mmCIF file of C-alpha atoms in Angstrom:
data_model
loop_
_atom_site.group_PDB
_atom_site.id
_atom_site.type_symbol
_atom_site.label_atom_id
_atom_site.label_comp_id
_atom_site.label_asym_id
_atom_site.label_seq_id
_atom_site.Cartn_x
_atom_site.Cartn_y
_atom_site.Cartn_z
ATOM 1 C CA GLY A 27 76.579 91.526 95.925
ATOM 2 C CA GLN A 28 80.696 90.311 94.055
ATOM 3 C CA GLN A 29 82.655 87.433 95.784
ATOM 4 C CA VAL A 30 85.362 85.908 96.164
ATOM 5 C CA MET A 31 86.537 82.685 97.588
ATOM 6 C CA GLN A 32 89.881 82.241 99.336
ATOM 7 C CA ILE A 33 90.882 78.887 100.692
ATOM 8 C CA PRO A 34 92.611 77.539 102.631
ATOM 9 C CA GLN A 35 91.883 79.700 105.587
ATOM 10 C CA TYR A 36 94.757 78.660 107.452
ATOM 11 C CA GLN A 37 98.158 76.258 106.511
ATOM 12 C CA HIS A 38 101.269 75.462 108.569
ATOM 13 C CA VAL A 39 104.363 74.242 106.743
ATOM 14 C CA GLN A 40 107.619 73.560 107.908
ATOM 15 C CA GLU A 41 110.390 75.982 106.892
ATOM 16 C CA GLY A 42 111.921 75.345 103.422
ATOM 17 C CA GLU A 43 107.881 73.265 101.719
ATOM 18 C CA ASP A 44 105.484 75.484 99.118
ATOM 19 C CA PHE A 45 102.710 76.620 100.738
ATOM 20 C CA THR A 46 99.507 77.846 97.700
ATOM 21 C CA THR A 47 96.247 79.895 98.586
ATOM 22 C CA TYR A 48 93.363 80.306 95.835
ATOM 23 C CA CYS A 49 90.808 82.694 94.715
ATOM 24 C CA ASN A 50 87.495 81.638 93.068
ATOM 25 C CA SER A 51 84.497 84.086 92.260
ATOM 26 C CA SER A 52 81.903 82.579 90.655
ATOM 27 C CA THR A 53 81.705 85.651 87.951
ATOM 28 C CA THR A 54 84.393 86.709 85.661
ATOM 29 C CA LEU A 55 87.200 88.940 86.569
ATOM 30 C CA SER A 56 88.281 92.332 85.172
ATOM 31 C CA ASN A 57 91.551 92.322 87.415
ATOM 32 C CA ILE A 58 92.726 90.491 90.418
ATOM 33 C CA GLN A 59 95.135 92.432 93.255
ATOM 34 C CA TRP A 60 97.326 90.147 96.011
ATOM 35 C CA TYR A 61 98.241 92.025 98.886
ATOM 36 C CA LYS A 62 100.070 90.557 102.310
ATOM 37 C CA GLN A 63 100.136 91.763 105.577
ATOM 38 C CA ARG A 64 102.178 90.348 108.956
ATOM 39 C CA PRO A 65 100.945 89.750 111.868
ATOM 40 C CA GLY A 66 100.319 93.410 113.650
ATOM 41 C CA GLY A 67 100.394 95.182 110.377
ATOM 42 C CA HIS A 68 98.219 96.737 107.458
ATOM 43 C CA PRO A 69 97.945 94.591 103.839
ATOM 44 C CA VAL A 70 100.850 95.695 101.209
ATOM 45 C CA PHE A 71 100.050 95.229 97.888
ATOM 46 C CA LEU A 72 102.150 92.480 96.032
ATOM 47 C CA ILE A 73 101.017 92.291 92.562
ATOM 48 C CA GLN A 74 97.806 92.644 89.931
ATOM 49 C CA LEU A 75 96.671 90.722 87.712
ATOM 50 C CA VAL A 76 95.014 91.835 84.181
ATOM 51 C CA LYS A 77 95.283 89.368 81.203
ATOM 52 C CA SER A 78 93.545 85.916 81.221
ATOM 53 C CA GLY A 79 96.063 83.034 81.905
ATOM 54 C CA GLU A 80 98.580 85.922 83.455
ATOM 55 C CA VAL A 81 101.996 84.303 84.920
ATOM 56 C CA LYS A 82 104.076 87.096 86.830
ATOM 57 C CA LYS A 83 106.454 85.701 89.573
ATOM 58 C CA GLN A 84 108.712 87.723 92.444
ATOM 59 C CA LYS A 85 110.977 85.777 93.519
ATOM 60 C CA ARG A 86 109.944 83.210 95.264
ATOM 61 C CA LEU A 87 106.592 84.198 94.191
ATOM 62 C CA THR A 88 104.292 83.082 91.495
ATOM 63 C CA PHE A 89 100.580 84.358 91.124
ATOM 64 C CA GLN A 90 98.698 83.004 88.156
ATOM 65 C CA PHE A 91 95.659 84.248 86.722
ATOM 66 C CA GLY A 92 93.071 81.576 85.399
ATOM 67 C CA GLU A 93 91.818 81.441 81.886
ATOM 68 C CA ALA A 94 88.674 82.143 81.924
ATOM 69 C CA LYS A 95 88.779 85.065 85.019
ATOM 70 C CA LYS A 96 87.153 83.486 87.704
ATOM 71 C CA ASN A 97 89.966 81.943 89.814
ATOM 72 C CA SER A 98 93.620 82.893 90.525
ATOM 73 C CA SER A 99 96.618 80.626 92.836
ATOM 74 C CA LEU A 100 100.084 82.189 94.936
ATOM 75 C CA HIS A 101 102.942 79.847 95.018
ATOM 76 C CA ILE A 102 105.824 80.187 97.218
ATOM 77 C CA THR A 103 108.264 78.058 97.114
ATOM 78 C CA ALA A 104 110.688 77.136 99.772
ATOM 79 C CA THR A 105 109.029 79.022 102.201
ATOM 80 C CA GLN A 106 111.182 81.296 104.704
ATOM 81 C CA THR A 107 110.076 82.395 107.678
ATOM 82 C CA THR A 108 109.339 85.826 106.505
ATOM 83 C CA ASP A 109 106.762 84.672 104.140
ATOM 84 C CA VAL A 110 104.573 84.052 107.585
ATOM 85 C CA GLY A 111 101.339 86.886 107.445
ATOM 86 C CA THR A 112 97.982 87.143 105.739
ATOM 87 C CA TYR A 113 97.920 86.241 102.065
ATOM 88 C CA PHE A 114 94.706 88.033 100.957
ATOM 89 C CA CYS A 115 93.381 88.414 97.063
ATOM 90 C CA ALA A 116 91.103 92.058 96.410
ATOM 91 C CA VAL A 117 88.387 92.340 93.446
ATOM 92 C CA PRO A 118 88.321 96.291 92.482
ATOM 93 C CA SER A 119 84.292 96.762 91.733
ATOM 94 C CA ASN A 120 83.563 99.890 89.385
ATOM 95 C CA THR A 121 82.722 101.528 92.362
ATOM 96 C CA GLY A 122 85.903 101.735 93.452
ATOM 97 C CA LYS A 123 86.147 99.726 96.223
ATOM 98 C CA LEU A 124 88.352 95.869 96.551
ATOM 99 C CA ILE A 125 86.746 93.302 97.783
ATOM 100 C CA PHE A 126 89.015 90.735 99.744
ATOM 101 C CA GLY A 127 89.111 87.255 100.362
ATOM 102 C CA GLN A 128 88.911 85.800 103.335
ATOM 103 C CA GLY A 129 92.342 84.957 103.511
ATOM 104 C CA THR A 130 95.012 82.414 104.446
ATOM 105 C CA THR A 131 96.882 82.569 107.279
ATOM 106 C CA LEU A 132 100.467 81.535 106.544
ATOM 107 C CA GLN A 133 102.523 79.848 109.321
ATOM 108 C CA VAL A 134 106.194 78.523 109.132
ATOM 109 C CA LYS A 135 107.646 76.463 111.415
ATOM 110 C CA PRO A 136 111.566 77.074 111.659
ATOM 111 C CA ASN B 21 107.302 110.172 100.613
ATOM 112 C CA ALA B 22 105.515 109.712 103.272
ATOM 113 C CA GLY B 23 102.936 106.890 103.066
ATOM 114 C CA VAL B 24 99.448 107.272 104.398
ATOM 115 C CA MET B 25 99.367 108.569 107.447
ATOM 116 C CA GLN B 26 96.650 107.379 110.437
ATOM 117 C CA ASN B 27 95.817 108.624 113.550
ATOM 118 C CA PRO B 28 95.428 107.838 116.617
ATOM 119 C CA ARG B 29 97.812 104.177 116.100
ATOM 120 C CA HIS B 30 95.161 102.998 119.846
ATOM 121 C CA LEU B 31 91.776 104.510 120.753
ATOM 122 C CA VAL B 32 90.332 103.763 123.508
ATOM 123 C CA ARG B 33 86.463 104.423 124.514
ATOM 124 C CA ARG B 34 83.996 103.464 126.318
ATOM 125 C CA ARG B 35 80.398 103.227 125.904
ATOM 126 C CA GLY B 36 78.623 105.556 124.428
ATOM 127 C CA GLN B 37 81.424 107.507 123.580
ATOM 128 C CA GLU B 38 82.911 109.198 120.173
ATOM 129 C CA ALA B 39 85.391 108.097 117.636
ATOM 130 C CA ARG B 40 87.094 109.996 115.716
ATOM 131 C CA LEU B 41 89.506 108.568 113.055
ATOM 132 C CA ARG B 42 91.988 110.856 111.262
ATOM 133 C CA CYS B 43 93.424 109.877 107.841
ATOM 134 C CA SER B 44 95.640 111.562 105.192
ATOM 135 C CA PRO B 45 96.419 110.051 102.014
ATOM 136 C CA MET B 46 99.198 109.592 99.979
ATOM 137 C CA LYS B 47 100.963 113.069 98.188
ATOM 138 C CA GLY B 48 98.680 113.215 95.334
ATOM 139 C CA HIS B 49 96.470 110.864 96.451
ATOM 140 C CA SER B 50 92.204 112.032 95.958
ATOM 141 C CA HIS B 51 90.654 108.552 96.313
ATOM 142 C CA VAL B 52 90.183 107.396 100.116
ATOM 143 C CA TYR B 53 88.735 104.201 101.121
ATOM 144 C CA TRP B 54 87.899 103.050 104.730
ATOM 145 C CA TYR B 55 87.896 99.253 106.208
ATOM 146 C CA ARG B 56 86.987 97.612 109.014
ATOM 147 C CA GLN B 57 88.258 94.500 110.055
ATOM 148 C CA LEU B 58 87.677 92.366 113.219
ATOM 149 C CA PRO B 59 90.244 89.579 114.970
ATOM 150 C CA GLU B 60 91.306 87.048 112.814
ATOM 151 C CA GLU B 61 89.063 88.131 110.033
ATOM 152 C CA GLY B 62 89.394 89.733 106.402
ATOM 153 C CA LEU B 63 88.877 93.237 105.459
ATOM 154 C CA LYS B 64 85.685 94.828 104.937
ATOM 155 C CA PHE B 65 84.529 97.487 102.926
ATOM 156 C CA MET B 66 83.273 100.509 104.465
ATOM 157 C CA VAL B 67 82.904 103.934 102.440
ATOM 158 C CA TYR B 68 84.832 105.209 100.215
ATOM 159 C CA LEU B 69 85.208 109.107 99.435
ATOM 160 C CA GLN B 70 87.045 111.259 96.517
ATOM 161 C CA LYS B 71 87.249 115.012 98.087
ATOM 162 C CA GLU B 72 84.037 116.348 99.288
ATOM 163 C CA ASN B 73 82.273 113.619 97.750
ATOM 164 C CA ILE B 74 81.539 109.720 99.164
ATOM 165 C CA ILE B 75 81.583 107.994 96.032
ATOM 166 C CA ASP B 76 80.426 104.524 97.663
ATOM 167 C CA GLU B 77 78.890 103.890 101.190
ATOM 168 C CA SER B 78 77.514 100.719 100.733
ATOM 169 C CA GLY B 79 79.442 99.152 103.493
ATOM 170 C CA MET B 80 78.931 101.721 105.995
ATOM 171 C CA PRO B 81 76.461 100.873 109.081
ATOM 172 C CA LYS B 82 73.346 103.056 108.787
ATOM 173 C CA GLU B 83 73.640 104.458 111.666
ATOM 174 C CA ARG B 84 76.487 106.028 114.366
ATOM 175 C CA PHE B 85 79.079 106.075 111.365
ATOM 176 C CA SER B 86 79.620 109.276 109.238
ATOM 177 C CA ALA B 87 82.925 109.501 106.912
ATOM 178 C CA GLU B 88 83.846 112.662 105.567
ATOM 179 C CA PHE B 89 86.807 114.030 102.977
ATOM 180 C CA PRO B 90 86.662 117.715 103.135
ATOM 181 C CA LYS B 91 88.855 119.731 100.990
ATOM 182 C CA GLU B 92 91.426 120.447 103.325
ATOM 183 C CA GLY B 93 92.738 118.407 106.065
ATOM 184 C CA PRO B 94 92.502 114.569 106.595
ATOM 185 C CA SER B 95 89.373 112.247 106.273
ATOM 186 C CA ILE B 96 87.820 111.260 109.232
ATOM 187 C CA LEU B 97 85.624 108.257 110.424
ATOM 188 C CA ARG B 98 83.395 109.366 113.261
ATOM 189 C CA ILE B 99 81.712 106.156 115.235
ATOM 190 C CA GLN B 100 78.861 108.130 117.486
ATOM 191 C CA GLN B 101 77.488 106.499 120.791
ATOM 192 C CA VAL B 102 80.336 102.783 120.352
ATOM 193 C CA VAL B 103 79.098 99.569 121.414
ATOM 194 C CA ARG B 104 81.571 96.778 121.961
ATOM 195 C CA GLY B 105 80.644 95.434 119.042
ATOM 196 C CA ASP B 106 82.238 98.699 117.300
ATOM 197 C CA SER B 107 86.029 97.505 118.779
ATOM 198 C CA ALA B 108 88.164 96.491 115.255
ATOM 199 C CA ALA B 109 90.700 97.917 113.424
ATOM 200 C CA TYR B 110 90.141 100.521 111.085
ATOM 201 C CA PHE B 111 92.381 100.611 107.779
ATOM 202 C CA CYS B 112 92.615 103.466 105.479
ATOM 203 C CA ALA B 113 93.862 103.234 102.626
ATOM 204 C CA SER B 114 94.397 105.742 99.367
ATOM 205 C CA SER B 115 94.582 105.119 96.138
ATOM 206 C CA LEU B 116 95.740 107.618 92.668
ATOM 207 C CA THR B 117 93.514 106.358 90.097
ATOM 208 C CA ARG B 118 90.059 105.221 90.898
ATOM 209 C CA PRO B 119 89.622 101.588 90.034
ATOM 210 C CA GLY B 120 88.267 101.190 86.360
ATOM 211 C CA GLN B 121 90.730 103.885 85.495
ATOM 212 C CA GLY B 122 93.338 101.609 84.832
ATOM 213 C CA ALA B 123 92.835 99.948 88.234
ATOM 214 C CA GLN B 124 95.655 101.087 90.896
ATOM 215 C CA PRO B 125 96.665 99.423 93.792
ATOM 216 C CA GLN B 126 95.325 100.743 97.620
ATOM 217 C CA HIS B 127 98.300 101.828 99.432
ATOM 218 C CA PHE B 128 97.433 101.202 103.435
ATOM 219 C CA GLY B 129 98.053 102.856 106.868
ATOM 220 C CA ASP B 130 98.839 101.108 109.940
ATOM 221 C CA GLY B 131 95.159 101.527 110.657
ATOM 222 C CA THR B 132 93.744 102.845 113.957
ATOM 223 C CA ARG B 133 92.797 99.579 116.688
ATOM 224 C CA LEU B 134 89.711 100.853 118.596
ATOM 225 C CA SER B 135 89.043 98.790 121.717
ATOM 226 C CA ILE B 136 85.712 99.629 123.333
ATOM 227 C CA LEU B 137 85.474 99.213 127.441
#
């Protein structure tokens, strides 16, 4: 079945440093979604990317969709302690389910 | 604007008992999805339902697990004869339209943390 690989699994940064998580698929994706899950919380939708080469920004977060639509990245500039959590990419399948990446857990040292 | 409502938040069962997890989707949403999350792991799809219909149950274990979404009332995920390995967080999500019809984000509930003694 379809899989999406996400790296790294964990990332510890000093507050103010940048952070990036990557998702890769062996197949071309129609679109990709990104979610954030705070510790003890539930996944919260951040954004959806649809177009080849698309770049979207939300304040300090930059989301990219690769030209071949097989990879995506989330970059956070100047991390803050409020950025702590696990970031998941997710690929919607034709049947409706979301296939999640393994997630990248971000820890930020103040 | 109530979001996705799940109850109970925490559920403790002894091995062999039954667990019933409830999920009320967001108002106006007719598509419900159940996911399981083990500690330190990602979310694994279990089942996708639309009112009174199971659309995709490819992630459901063949035995002991069942799900329904009746015409009236919440969606129910039922686990019979629970075992220790069933301990996990179970999340329900709902969406307005089915992905593929203009993919929509899924809105998640707070989850039910199931612990098996």
